Coordinates of C-alpha atoms (C1' of nucleotides) in Angstrom, one line a residue:
Chain X
M23 CA 55.0 7.0 -5.6
T24 CA 54.6 4.9 -2.5
S25 CA 52.7 6.3 0.5
G26 CA 56.0 6.8 2.2
L27 CA 55.2 7.5 5.9
G28 CA 53.4 4.8 7.9
G29 CA 50.9 2.6 6.1
F30 CA 51.5 0.0 3.4
A31 CA 47.9 -0.1 2.3
P32 CA 47.0 2.1 -0.6
K33 CA 46.2 5.8 0.3
Y34 CA 42.6 5.5 -0.6
Q35 CA 42.1 2.4 1.7
Q36 CA 43.9 4.3 4.7
I37 CA 41.6 7.2 4.1
A38 CA 38.4 5.1 3.9
E39 CA 39.6 3.3 7.2
A40 CA 40.2 6.8 8.9
L41 CA 36.8 8.1 7.8
R42 CA 35.3 4.7 9.0
R43 CA 36.8 5.2 12.2
D44 CA 35.8 8.7 12.6
I45 CA 32.2 7.6 11.8
Q46 CA 32.3 4.6 14.2
E47 CA 33.8 6.7 17.1
G48 CA 31.0 9.3 16.6
R49 CA 33.0 12.2 15.2
Y50 CA 30.5 12.3 12.3
Q51 CA 27.0 11.4 13.5
P52 CA 24.4 9.4 11.5
G53 CA 22.7 11.7 9.1
E54 CA 25.5 14.3 9.4
R55 CA 27.1 15.5 6.4
L56 CA 30.8 14.8 5.7
P57 CA 33.1 17.5 4.6
A58 CA 33.1 18.2 0.9
E59 CA 35.5 16.0 -1.2
T60 CA 37.6 19.0 -1.9
A61 CA 38.0 19.6 1.9
L62 CA 38.8 16.1 2.6
A63 CA 41.3 16.1 -0.3
E64 CA 43.0 19.2 1.4
R65 CA 42.8 17.4 4.8
F66 CA 44.4 14.2 3.8
K67 CA 46.7 16.1 1.3
V68 CA 45.8 13.8 -1.6
S69 CA 44.0 14.6 -5.0
L70 CA 40.2 14.5 -5.4
P71 CA 40.1 11.2 -7.3
T72 CA 41.7 9.5 -4.4
I73 CA 39.2 11.0 -2.0
R74 CA 36.4 9.9 -4.2
Q75 CA 37.8 6.4 -4.4
A76 CA 38.1 6.4 -0.5
V77 CA 34.4 7.5 -0.2
G78 CA 33.5 5.0 -2.9
V79 CA 34.5 2.3 -0.4
L80 CA 32.5 3.6 2.2
R81 CA 29.6 3.9 -0.1
S82 CA 29.9 0.4 -1.3
Q83 CA 29.7 -0.7 2.3
G84 CA 26.7 1.1 2.9
I85 CA 28.3 3.3 5.5
V86 CA 27.7 6.6 3.8
E87 CA 25.3 7.8 1.1
S88 CA 26.2 10.6 -1.5
K89 CA 23.8 13.0 -2.8
H90 CA 24.5 14.7 -6.1
G91 CA 24.8 18.5 -5.5
I92 CA 24.3 18.2 -1.6
G93 CA 26.9 16.2 0.0
T94 CA 27.9 12.8 1.5
F95 CA 26.0 11.7 4.6
V96 CA 26.6 9.1 7.3
R97 CA 23.8 6.6 6.9
Q98 CA 22.1 5.1 9.9
D99 CA 22.2 1.5 9.9
H100 CA 18.6 0.5 11.2
R101 CA 17.9 -3.1 10.6
L102 CA 14.1 -4.1 10.9
E103 CA 13.4 -7.5 12.2
R104 CA 11.6 -9.7 9.8
R105 CA 10.2 -13.1 10.8
S106 CA 11.2 -15.7 8.2
R107 CA 7.9 -17.8 8.6
C108 CA 4.7 -16.3 10.1
R109 CA 3.2 -15.7 6.8
Y110 CA 0.1 -17.3 7.7
G111 CA -2.0 -17.6 10.6
R112 CA -6.0 -17.8 10.8
A113 CA -5.6 -16.1 14.1
R114 CA -5.6 -13.1 11.8
S115 CA -8.3 -14.4 9.4
D116 CA -10.3 -11.2 10.0
G117 CA -8.6 -10.2 7.0
K118 CA -6.2 -7.8 8.8
L119 CA -2.8 -8.1 7.0
L120 CA 0.2 -8.8 9.1
T121 CA 1.9 -5.9 7.7
S122 CA -0.7 -3.3 8.7
H123 CA 2.0 -0.8 9.6
L124 CA 3.0 -0.8 5.9
R125 CA 1.1 0.8 3.0
H126 CA 0.4 -1.7 0.2
D127 CA 0.7 -0.4 -3.2
I128 CA -0.4 -2.9 -5.8
V129 CA 1.4 -1.9 -8.9
F130 CA 0.3 -4.7 -11.2
A131 CA -2.3 -7.5 -11.4
G132 CA -2.8 -9.6 -14.2
T133 CA -1.4 -12.3 -16.4
E134 CA 2.2 -12.7 -17.0
Q135 CA 4.7 -15.2 -18.3
A136 CA 6.6 -16.8 -15.5
P137 CA 10.1 -15.6 -15.2
A138 CA 12.7 -18.6 -15.0
R139 CA 13.2 -18.4 -11.2
I140 CA 9.4 -18.5 -10.6
A141 CA 8.9 -21.1 -13.1
E142 CA 11.6 -23.3 -11.6
A143 CA 9.9 -23.0 -8.2
M144 CA 6.6 -23.7 -9.6
G145 CA 7.9 -26.7 -11.5
I146 CA 6.5 -25.4 -14.8
S147 CA 8.4 -24.4 -17.9
E148 CA 9.5 -20.8 -18.3
G149 CA 7.0 -18.5 -20.0
T150 CA 4.0 -20.4 -18.9
E151 CA 1.2 -18.0 -17.9
V152 CA 0.6 -17.3 -14.4
I153 CA -1.5 -14.7 -12.4
T154 CA 0.7 -12.2 -11.0
R155 CA 0.3 -9.6 -8.5
R156 CA 3.0 -7.0 -7.7
R157 CA 3.2 -4.8 -4.8
V158 CA 5.6 -2.2 -3.3
L159 CA 5.3 -1.6 0.5
Y160 CA 5.9 1.7 2.0
D161 CA 6.3 2.7 5.6
K162 CA 3.3 4.6 6.5
E163 CA 5.2 7.1 8.5
T164 CA 8.3 7.8 6.7
N165 CA 6.7 6.8 3.3
T166 CA 9.9 5.3 2.3
P167 CA 9.7 2.1 0.1
E168 CA 10.6 -1.0 2.3
E169 CA 9.9 -4.1 0.2
I170 CA 9.2 -5.1 -3.3
G171 CA 6.9 -8.0 -3.4
A172 CA 5.0 -10.4 -5.9
S173 CA 2.6 -13.3 -5.9
Y174 CA 2.4 -15.7 -8.6
I175 CA -0.5 -18.1 -8.7
P176 CA -1.1 -20.9 -11.2
A177 CA -3.4 -19.9 -14.1
D178 CA -5.8 -22.9 -13.4
I179 CA -6.6 -21.6 -10.1
A180 CA -6.6 -17.7 -10.5
R181 CA -7.4 -17.2 -14.3
G182 CA -10.6 -15.1 -14.7
T183 CA -10.9 -14.5 -10.9
F184 CA -10.8 -11.2 -9.0
L185 CA -7.1 -11.9 -8.4
E186 CA -6.4 -10.5 -11.8
K187 CA -8.0 -7.1 -10.8
R188 CA -5.8 -4.5 -9.5
D189 CA -7.7 -4.0 -6.2
V190 CA -7.0 -4.8 -2.8
V191 CA -8.3 -8.3 -2.1
P192 CA -10.9 -8.8 0.7
K193 CA -8.8 -10.9 3.0
A194 CA -5.3 -12.3 3.2
L195 CA -4.3 -13.5 -0.2
F196 CA -3.6 -17.2 0.9
L197 CA -7.2 -17.3 2.1
C198 CA -8.4 -16.2 -1.3
V199 CA -6.3 -18.8 -3.0
E200 CA -7.5 -21.4 -0.6
D201 CA -11.1 -20.7 -1.5
L202 CA -10.6 -20.5 -5.3
S203 CA -8.5 -23.8 -5.3
G204 CA -10.5 -25.7 -2.7
K205 CA -7.2 -26.7 -1.2
R206 CA -5.4 -25.7 1.9
Y207 CA -1.8 -24.4 2.3
H208 CA 0.1 -27.4 3.8
H209 CA 4.0 -27.0 3.4
A210 CA 6.4 -24.5 2.0
R211 CA 9.9 -24.0 0.8
D212 CA 11.6 -20.7 1.4
Q213 CA 14.7 -19.9 -0.7
W214 CA 16.9 -17.0 0.5
I215 CA 19.7 -15.3 -1.5
A216 CA 21.4 -12.0 -1.0
R217 CA 22.6 -10.4 -4.2
S218 CA 23.3 -7.0 -5.8
A219 CA 20.3 -4.9 -6.6
T220 CA 19.1 -4.6 -10.1
P221 CA 18.7 -1.1 -11.7
E222 CA 14.9 -1.2 -11.3
E223 CA 15.2 -2.3 -7.5
I224 CA 17.8 0.6 -7.1
V225 CA 15.0 2.9 -8.3
T226 CA 12.1 1.5 -6.5
L227 CA 13.8 1.0 -3.3
G228 CA 15.9 4.2 -3.4
L229 CA 19.1 2.3 -3.0
P230 CA 22.6 3.5 -3.5
Q231 CA 24.3 2.5 -6.7
G232 CA 25.6 -1.0 -6.2
G233 CA 23.4 -1.8 -3.3
H234 CA 22.5 -5.1 -2.3
V235 CA 19.2 -6.9 -1.6
M236 CA 17.9 -9.9 0.4
H237 CA 15.5 -11.8 -1.9
V238 CA 13.3 -14.7 -0.8
I239 CA 11.2 -17.0 -3.0
H240 CA 8.5 -18.6 -1.1
T241 CA 6.7 -21.7 -2.5
A242 CA 3.7 -22.7 -0.9
R243 CA 2.0 -26.2 -1.6
A244 CA -1.0 -28.1 -0.9
E245 CA -0.9 -31.5 1.0
D246 CA -0.8 -33.2 -2.4
D247 CA 2.1 -31.2 -3.3
T248 CA 0.5 -28.9 -6.0
V249 CA 1.8 -25.5 -6.0
L250 CA -0.7 -22.9 -4.8
E251 CA 1.4 -19.9 -4.8
V252 CA 5.0 -18.7 -5.3
S253 CA 5.5 -15.3 -3.8
E254 CA 8.7 -13.4 -3.7
S255 CA 9.9 -10.4 -1.5
I256 CA 12.9 -8.1 -1.9
W257 CA 14.3 -5.9 0.9
P258 CA 17.4 -3.7 1.0
A259 CA 20.0 -6.1 2.4
D260 CA 21.3 -3.7 5.0
R261 CA 18.0 -2.7 6.4
V262 CA 16.6 -6.2 7.5
T263 CA 17.5 -8.9 10.0
I264 CA 15.8 -12.1 9.5
I265 CA 14.6 -13.7 12.6
D266 CA 13.7 -17.4 12.9
E267 CA 12.5 -19.0 16.0
Y268 CA 11.7 -22.6 16.3
L269 CA 11.7 -25.7 18.6
I270 CA 14.6 -28.1 18.0
D271 CA 13.5 -31.4 16.9
Q272 CA 16.4 -33.7 17.5
E273 CA 14.7 -36.7 16.1
A274 CA 13.9 -35.1 12.9
N275 CA 15.5 -36.9 9.6
V276 CA 18.4 -35.0 8.6
P277 CA 18.7 -34.6 4.8
D278 CA 22.1 -35.0 3.5
V279 CA 22.9 -31.7 2.5
P280 CA 25.7 -29.2 3.3
S281 CA 24.9 -27.6 6.8
Q282 CA 26.9 -25.9 9.3
I283 CA 27.7 -27.9 12.5
Chain N
M24 CA 31.6 16.2 -22.6
T25 CA 28.4 14.2 -22.8
S26 CA 28.3 10.9 -24.4
G27 CA 26.8 12.5 -27.5
L28 CA 25.3 9.5 -29.5
G29 CA 22.8 7.1 -28.0
G30 CA 22.9 6.6 -24.4
F31 CA 21.9 8.8 -21.7
A32 CA 23.7 6.9 -19.0
P33 CA 27.4 7.6 -18.0
K34 CA 29.8 5.8 -20.4
Y35 CA 31.2 3.6 -17.6
Q36 CA 27.8 2.3 -16.9
Q37 CA 27.0 1.6 -20.7
I38 CA 30.2 -0.4 -20.9
A39 CA 29.6 -2.3 -17.8
E40 CA 26.2 -3.1 -19.2
A41 CA 27.6 -4.1 -22.5
L42 CA 30.2 -6.5 -21.0
R43 CA 27.6 -7.7 -18.6
R44 CA 25.4 -8.7 -21.6
D45 CA 28.5 -10.2 -23.3
I46 CA 29.0 -12.4 -20.3
Q47 CA 25.1 -13.3 -19.9
E48 CA 24.9 -14.3 -23.5
G49 CA 28.0 -16.5 -23.4
R50 CA 30.5 -14.4 -25.3
Y51 CA 33.0 -14.7 -22.4
Q52 CA 32.5 -18.0 -20.6
P53 CA 32.7 -18.5 -16.9
G54 CA 36.5 -18.8 -15.9
E55 CA 37.6 -17.2 -19.2
R56 CA 39.7 -14.1 -19.1
L57 CA 38.2 -10.8 -20.4
P58 CA 40.3 -8.7 -22.8
A59 CA 42.8 -6.5 -21.1
E60 CA 41.9 -3.0 -19.9
T61 CA 43.9 -1.6 -22.7
A62 CA 42.3 -3.6 -25.2
L63 CA 38.8 -2.7 -23.8
A64 CA 39.7 0.9 -23.7
E65 CA 40.5 0.7 -27.5
R66 CA 37.4 -1.3 -28.3
F67 CA 35.0 1.2 -26.5
K68 CA 37.0 4.2 -27.5
V69 CA 37.4 5.5 -24.1
S70 CA 40.2 6.2 -21.6
L71 CA 41.7 3.6 -19.1
P72 CA 40.2 5.0 -16.0
T73 CA 36.7 4.8 -17.6
I74 CA 37.3 1.1 -18.4
R75 CA 38.5 0.5 -15.0
Q76 CA 35.4 2.1 -13.5
A77 CA 33.2 -0.2 -15.7
V78 CA 34.9 -3.1 -14.7
G79 CA 34.9 -2.0 -11.1
V80 CA 31.0 -2.1 -11.3
L81 CA 31.0 -5.7 -12.5
R82 CA 33.4 -6.6 -9.8
S83 CA 31.3 -5.1 -7.1
Q84 CA 28.5 -7.2 -8.3
G85 CA 30.5 -10.3 -8.3
I86 CA 30.3 -10.8 -11.9
V87 CA 34.0 -10.8 -12.7
E88 CA 37.1 -11.1 -10.4
S89 CA 40.5 -9.3 -11.4
K90 CA 43.8 -10.8 -10.5
H91 CA 46.7 -8.5 -10.3
G92 CA 49.0 -9.2 -13.1
I93 CA 47.0 -11.8 -14.6
G94 CA 43.7 -10.6 -15.9
T95 CA 40.0 -10.1 -15.2
F96 CA 38.1 -13.3 -15.1
V97 CA 34.3 -14.1 -15.4
R98 CA 33.2 -15.7 -12.1
Q99 CA 31.0 -18.8 -12.2
D100 CA 28.0 -18.2 -9.8
H101 CA 27.6 -21.3 -8.1
R102 CA 25.3 -21.0 -5.0
L103 CA 25.6 -24.0 -2.6
E104 CA 22.3 -24.9 -0.9
R105 CA 22.3 -24.5 2.9
R106 CA 19.4 -25.7 5.2
S107 CA 18.7 -23.0 7.6
R108 CA 17.7 -25.5 10.4
C109 CA 18.9 -29.1 10.4
R110 CA 21.8 -28.3 12.9
Y111 CA 20.8 -31.0 15.1
G112 CA 19.7 -34.5 14.7
R113 CA 20.3 -37.5 16.8
A114 CA 19.9 -39.6 13.5
R115 CA 23.6 -38.7 13.2
S116 CA 24.5 -38.9 16.8
D117 CA 27.0 -41.5 15.7
G118 CA 29.2 -38.6 15.9
K119 CA 29.5 -38.0 12.1
L120 CA 29.2 -34.6 11.4
L121 CA 26.6 -33.0 9.1
T122 CA 29.1 -31.4 7.2
S123 CA 31.4 -34.3 6.4
H124 CA 32.4 -33.1 2.9
L125 CA 34.0 -30.1 4.5
R126 CA 37.4 -30.1 6.2
H127 CA 37.0 -28.6 9.7
D128 CA 39.9 -26.6 10.7
I129 CA 39.7 -25.4 14.3
V130 CA 41.7 -22.2 14.4
F131 CA 41.0 -21.4 18.1
A132 CA 39.6 -22.9 21.2
G133 CA 39.7 -21.2 24.6
T134 CA 38.4 -18.4 26.8
E135 CA 37.5 -15.0 25.1
Q136 CA 35.6 -12.0 26.3
A137 CA 32.2 -11.9 24.4
P138 CA 31.9 -9.6 21.5
A139 CA 28.8 -7.4 21.6
R140 CA 26.6 -9.3 19.0
I141 CA 27.3 -12.5 20.9
A142 CA 26.7 -11.1 24.4
E143 CA 23.6 -9.5 23.1
A144 CA 22.4 -13.0 21.8
M145 CA 23.4 -14.6 25.1
G146 CA 22.0 -12.0 27.3
I147 CA 25.2 -11.2 29.1
S148 CA 27.2 -7.9 29.1
E149 CA 29.8 -7.4 26.6
G150 CA 33.2 -8.6 27.5
T151 CA 32.0 -11.5 30.0
E152 CA 34.2 -14.4 29.4
V153 CA 32.9 -17.3 27.2
I154 CA 34.5 -20.4 25.9
T155 CA 35.0 -19.9 22.2
R156 CA 35.8 -22.3 19.4
R157 CA 36.5 -20.9 16.1
R158 CA 36.7 -22.9 12.8
V159 CA 37.2 -22.5 9.2
L160 CA 35.6 -25.0 6.9
Y161 CA 37.2 -25.9 3.6
D162 CA 35.8 -27.8 0.6
K163 CA 37.8 -31.1 0.7
E164 CA 38.1 -31.3 -3.0
T165 CA 38.8 -27.8 -4.2
N166 CA 40.5 -26.9 -0.7
T167 CA 38.7 -23.6 -0.9
P168 CA 37.4 -21.8 2.2
E169 CA 33.6 -22.2 2.4
E170 CA 32.6 -20.9 5.8
I171 CA 33.9 -19.1 8.9
G172 CA 32.4 -20.4 12.0
A173 CA 32.4 -20.0 15.8
S174 CA 30.6 -21.5 18.8
Y175 CA 30.5 -19.5 22.1
I176 CA 29.4 -21.6 25.2
P177 CA 28.8 -20.0 28.7
A178 CA 31.7 -20.2 30.9
D179 CA 29.8 -22.0 33.7
I180 CA 29.2 -24.9 31.3
A181 CA 32.5 -25.3 29.5
R182 CA 35.1 -23.6 31.5
G183 CA 38.0 -26.2 32.4
T184 CA 36.6 -28.7 30.0
F185 CA 37.9 -30.3 26.8
L186 CA 36.0 -27.7 24.9
E187 CA 38.8 -25.3 25.7
K188 CA 41.3 -27.5 23.9
R189 CA 42.0 -27.0 20.3
D190 CA 41.2 -30.8 19.4
V191 CA 38.3 -32.1 17.4
V192 CA 35.6 -33.0 19.8
P193 CA 34.6 -36.6 20.1
K194 CA 30.9 -36.1 18.8
A195 CA 28.7 -33.4 17.5
L196 CA 29.4 -30.2 19.7
F197 CA 25.8 -29.7 20.9
L198 CA 25.9 -33.3 22.2
C199 CA 29.0 -32.3 24.1
V200 CA 27.3 -29.3 25.8
E201 CA 24.4 -31.3 26.5
D202 CA 26.6 -33.8 28.5
L203 CA 28.4 -30.9 30.2
S204 CA 25.4 -28.9 31.2
G205 CA 22.9 -31.8 32.0
K206 CA 20.4 -29.9 29.7
R207 CA 19.0 -30.7 26.4
Y208 CA 18.7 -28.2 23.4
H209 CA 15.2 -27.2 23.2
H210 CA 14.5 -24.1 21.1
A211 CA 16.6 -21.7 19.1
R212 CA 16.6 -18.4 17.5
D213 CA 18.4 -17.7 14.3
Q214 CA 19.3 -14.2 13.1
W215 CA 20.4 -13.5 9.5
I216 CA 22.0 -10.5 8.1
A217 CA 23.7 -9.9 4.9
R218 CA 26.4 -7.3 5.1
S219 CA 29.7 -6.4 3.6
A220 CA 32.7 -8.5 4.5
T221 CA 35.4 -7.3 6.9
P222 CA 38.9 -7.2 5.9
E223 CA 39.7 -10.3 7.7
E224 CA 36.7 -12.3 6.2
I225 CA 37.9 -11.0 2.8
V226 CA 41.3 -12.7 3.4
T227 CA 40.1 -15.8 5.1
L228 CA 37.4 -16.7 2.8
G229 CA 39.2 -15.2 -0.4
L230 CA 36.5 -12.7 -1.2
P231 CA 37.1 -9.8 -3.8
Q232 CA 37.4 -6.5 -2.3
G233 CA 33.9 -5.2 -1.1
G234 CA 32.5 -8.7 -1.2
H235 CA 29.4 -9.5 0.9
V236 CA 28.6 -12.2 3.4
M237 CA 25.7 -13.9 4.8
H238 CA 25.9 -13.9 8.6
V239 CA 23.8 -15.9 10.9
I240 CA 23.8 -15.9 14.7
H241 CA 22.3 -19.1 16.2
T242 CA 21.2 -19.0 19.8
A243 CA 20.1 -22.4 21.2
R244 CA 18.4 -22.5 24.5
A245 CA 17.2 -25.2 26.9
E246 CA 13.7 -25.7 28.0
D247 CA 14.2 -23.4 30.9
D248 CA 15.4 -20.7 28.5
T249 CA 18.9 -20.7 29.6
V250 CA 21.4 -20.3 26.8
L251 CA 23.3 -23.4 26.0
E252 CA 25.3 -22.1 23.0
V253 CA 25.6 -19.2 20.5
S254 CA 27.1 -20.2 17.2
E255 CA 27.7 -18.1 14.2
S256 CA 28.5 -18.9 10.6
I257 CA 29.6 -16.6 7.8
W258 CA 29.6 -17.5 4.1
P259 CA 30.4 -15.6 1.0
A260 CA 27.0 -14.1 0.2
D261 CA 27.0 -15.0 -3.6
R262 CA 28.0 -18.5 -3.0
V263 CA 25.0 -19.7 -0.8
T264 CA 21.1 -20.0 -1.1
I265 CA 19.4 -20.6 2.3
I266 CA 16.8 -23.3 2.0
D267 CA 14.1 -23.6 4.6
E268 CA 11.4 -26.3 4.4
Y269 CA 8.5 -26.4 6.7
L270 CA 4.9 -27.3 7.4
I271 CA 2.5 -24.4 7.5
D272 CA 0.7 -24.1 10.8
Q273 CA -2.0 -21.6 10.2
E274 CA -3.3 -22.1 13.9
A275 CA -0.1 -20.8 15.2
N276 CA 0.1 -17.5 17.2
V277 CA 1.3 -14.9 15.1
P278 CA 3.7 -12.4 16.8
D279 CA 2.8 -8.8 16.0
V280 CA 5.8 -7.9 14.1
P281 CA 6.7 -6.8 10.6
S282 CA 6.3 -9.7 8.0
Q283 CA 5.6 -10.0 4.6
I284 CA 2.1 -10.9 3.4
Chain L
dG1 C1' 67.0 -31.3 -18.4
dA2 C1' 66.9 -28.0 -14.7
dA3 C1' 67.4 -23.6 -12.8
dC4 C1' 67.7 -18.8 -13.5
dT5 C1' 66.9 -14.2 -15.5
dC6 C1' 64.7 -11.1 -18.2
dT7 C1' 61.0 -9.3 -20.6
dA8 C1' 56.5 -8.4 -22.0
dC9 C1' 52.1 -8.3 -20.3
dT10 C1' 48.7 -7.7 -16.7
dC11 C1' 46.0 -4.8 -13.3
dC12 C1' 46.8 -1.2 -9.5
dT13 C1' 47.7 3.3 -7.6
dC14 C1' 47.8 8.3 -7.9
dA15 C1' 48.2 13.2 -9.6
dT16 C1' 46.4 16.7 -12.6
dT17 C1' 42.9 19.1 -15.2
dA18 C1' 38.4 20.0 -17.1
dG19 C1' 33.8 20.5 -17.4
dG20 C1' 28.8 18.9 -16.3
dA21 C1' 24.8 18.8 -13.3
dG22 C1' 22.0 19.2 -9.1
dT23 C1' 21.0 21.9 -4.8
dT24 C1' 20.7 25.7 -1.7
dG25 C1' 20.4 30.2 -0.3
dA26 C1' 21.2 35.1 -0.9
dC27 C1' 19.7 38.8 -3.4
dG28 C1' 17.0 41.8 -5.9
dA29 C1' 12.8 43.0 -8.6
dC30 C1' 8.2 43.2 -8.3
Chain D
dG10 C1' 6.0 39.6 1.3
dT11 C1' 6.7 36.7 -2.8
dC12 C1' 8.8 35.4 -6.8
dG13 C1' 12.5 34.6 -9.8
dT14 C1' 17.3 34.9 -10.8
dC15 C1' 21.9 33.9 -9.8
dA16 C1' 26.1 32.5 -7.7
dA17 C1' 28.3 29.3 -4.9
dC18 C1' 28.7 25.0 -3.3
dT19 C1' 28.1 20.1 -3.8
dC20 C1' 29.1 15.6 -6.1
dC21 C1' 29.7 13.2 -11.0
dT22 C1' 32.0 12.2 -15.3
dA23 C1' 36.1 11.9 -18.0
dA24 C1' 40.7 12.4 -20.2
dT25 C1' 45.8 12.1 -19.8
dG26 C1' 50.1 10.7 -17.9
dA27 C1' 53.2 8.3 -14.9
dG28 C1' 54.9 4.9 -12.3
dG29 C1' 54.5 0.5 -9.4
dA30 C1' 53.8 -4.4 -8.7
dG31 C1' 52.4 -9.2 -9.8
dT32 C1' 52.6 -13.0 -13.1
dA33 C1' 53.9 -15.9 -17.1
dG34 C1' 56.8 -17.3 -20.4
dA35 C1' 60.7 -17.1 -23.4
dG36 C1' 65.4 -17.4 -23.5
dT37 C1' 69.7 -18.4 -21.5
dT38 C1' 73.0 -20.6 -18.8
dC39 C1' 74.6 -24.3 -16.1

DNA sequence: GAACTCTACTCCTCATTAGGAGTTGACGAC
DNA sequence: GTCGTCAACTCCTAATGAGGAGTAGAGTTC
């Protein structure tokens, strides 16, 4: 059966579009519950699976969130701003973390075999042992998880040190690594990707099924190019905006790589 | 009915997981067609809608792509590297674009009312007229769309100039703007977000339903802080990796904003 | 050989039906 | 008042059936 009157798009898409408009025009406020699926089915005069398919579209777009047994709610799209650099700064070498509004939860510290993506960033072969420190960062007020993070330090720098202990470090991690290695952080390479969340990330970050994450792998090197630390951070993709502010250096050498004009 | 033997996850998730493993372990190669849905339904001994739901999971993760009337195919996950800065560089002021391997298709040039996000970046009110140049970039070899882009130039700089004409500009756009404004590009602010694609983006970039994009808004200013240009670029999220290489300046002032440690 | 048609195959849409599982709030027993 | 029970409500999973629409290839006709 075709939809007959009006639209040429499938019914479920028309319904998704109608609901999306309702939300954008404020008929359903952020945080508010949508009518039950059965009610929507009646309102749009379609069957329940069609409604579910329509709501599924909105879910996959992060516009609404369904809670089993409770209802479907309009999500508020709050994006937190994140600086893309600004990881370091001796201005804060008092030991105060840059992220003091977040609660740091160190979930693991010890020796691990480097996963492929980290090994590649470090320039070592997959499975080589590295010292790993994993953390989850929570908003202190709302107590919601905001970030999954991990730092990987080469074994020859950190093996047998306090970095293998699951304690809070006395000062910013990079300062500890500088002390232990005798070298200073000099240059870095950040690698950003957006991808769909893994099942573990969905659980840890409280994401909806099929949610996406922003994933950055940060490789910090000394002046002699040895890797001092690889760290990664993972955020819910729809809760962050990455901000990067910089001076334009028109004289800089331009690598011959793809880039937008 | 519960799934009975073995798994505790829903059937469709188990099937999605099984297929995902098959793909990752190479039993289905990139570009290859998956068995038809009816065949899969028989193999997994479930009904067709359940198979469709399972395949839908893989689709939403960008692992496979379905083509109506043809079949479902394993996508190859090629991410192109993009430099996050490197927009400028007089080293190339011969006029050669940084993106010479891409075909630039200027789809619009003229006066428009600034959309909200652009107005905010420019510090003007929504609806103010700006000179807009929209483009779509195609890979010269495969002829596939790789990027949607647009540049917005304040009317007092570009109104009545050749920038309103839908022609290729004689040299890099920022050099034209510098000539017209009499000011030089000095500093910039980039704003990255990952979000789900709009219907237009899905069509233009050839994305699967529910695909995601990486969206950057780039605001370039002169030394006196006036905005010279706001430009935006949109890529398929699963086809790009953003690369950022830089020197670490530990003495820099650290803004008091959220940031990973 | 070239163009057309027709068929078989593919994925897509939608209705109907059934039961499972989590949450909330009202009610009654204590 | 407090606690536990239970019913009503919510979303979730799954099967079945029917038809629609796009594609490719075999076969036929010219």
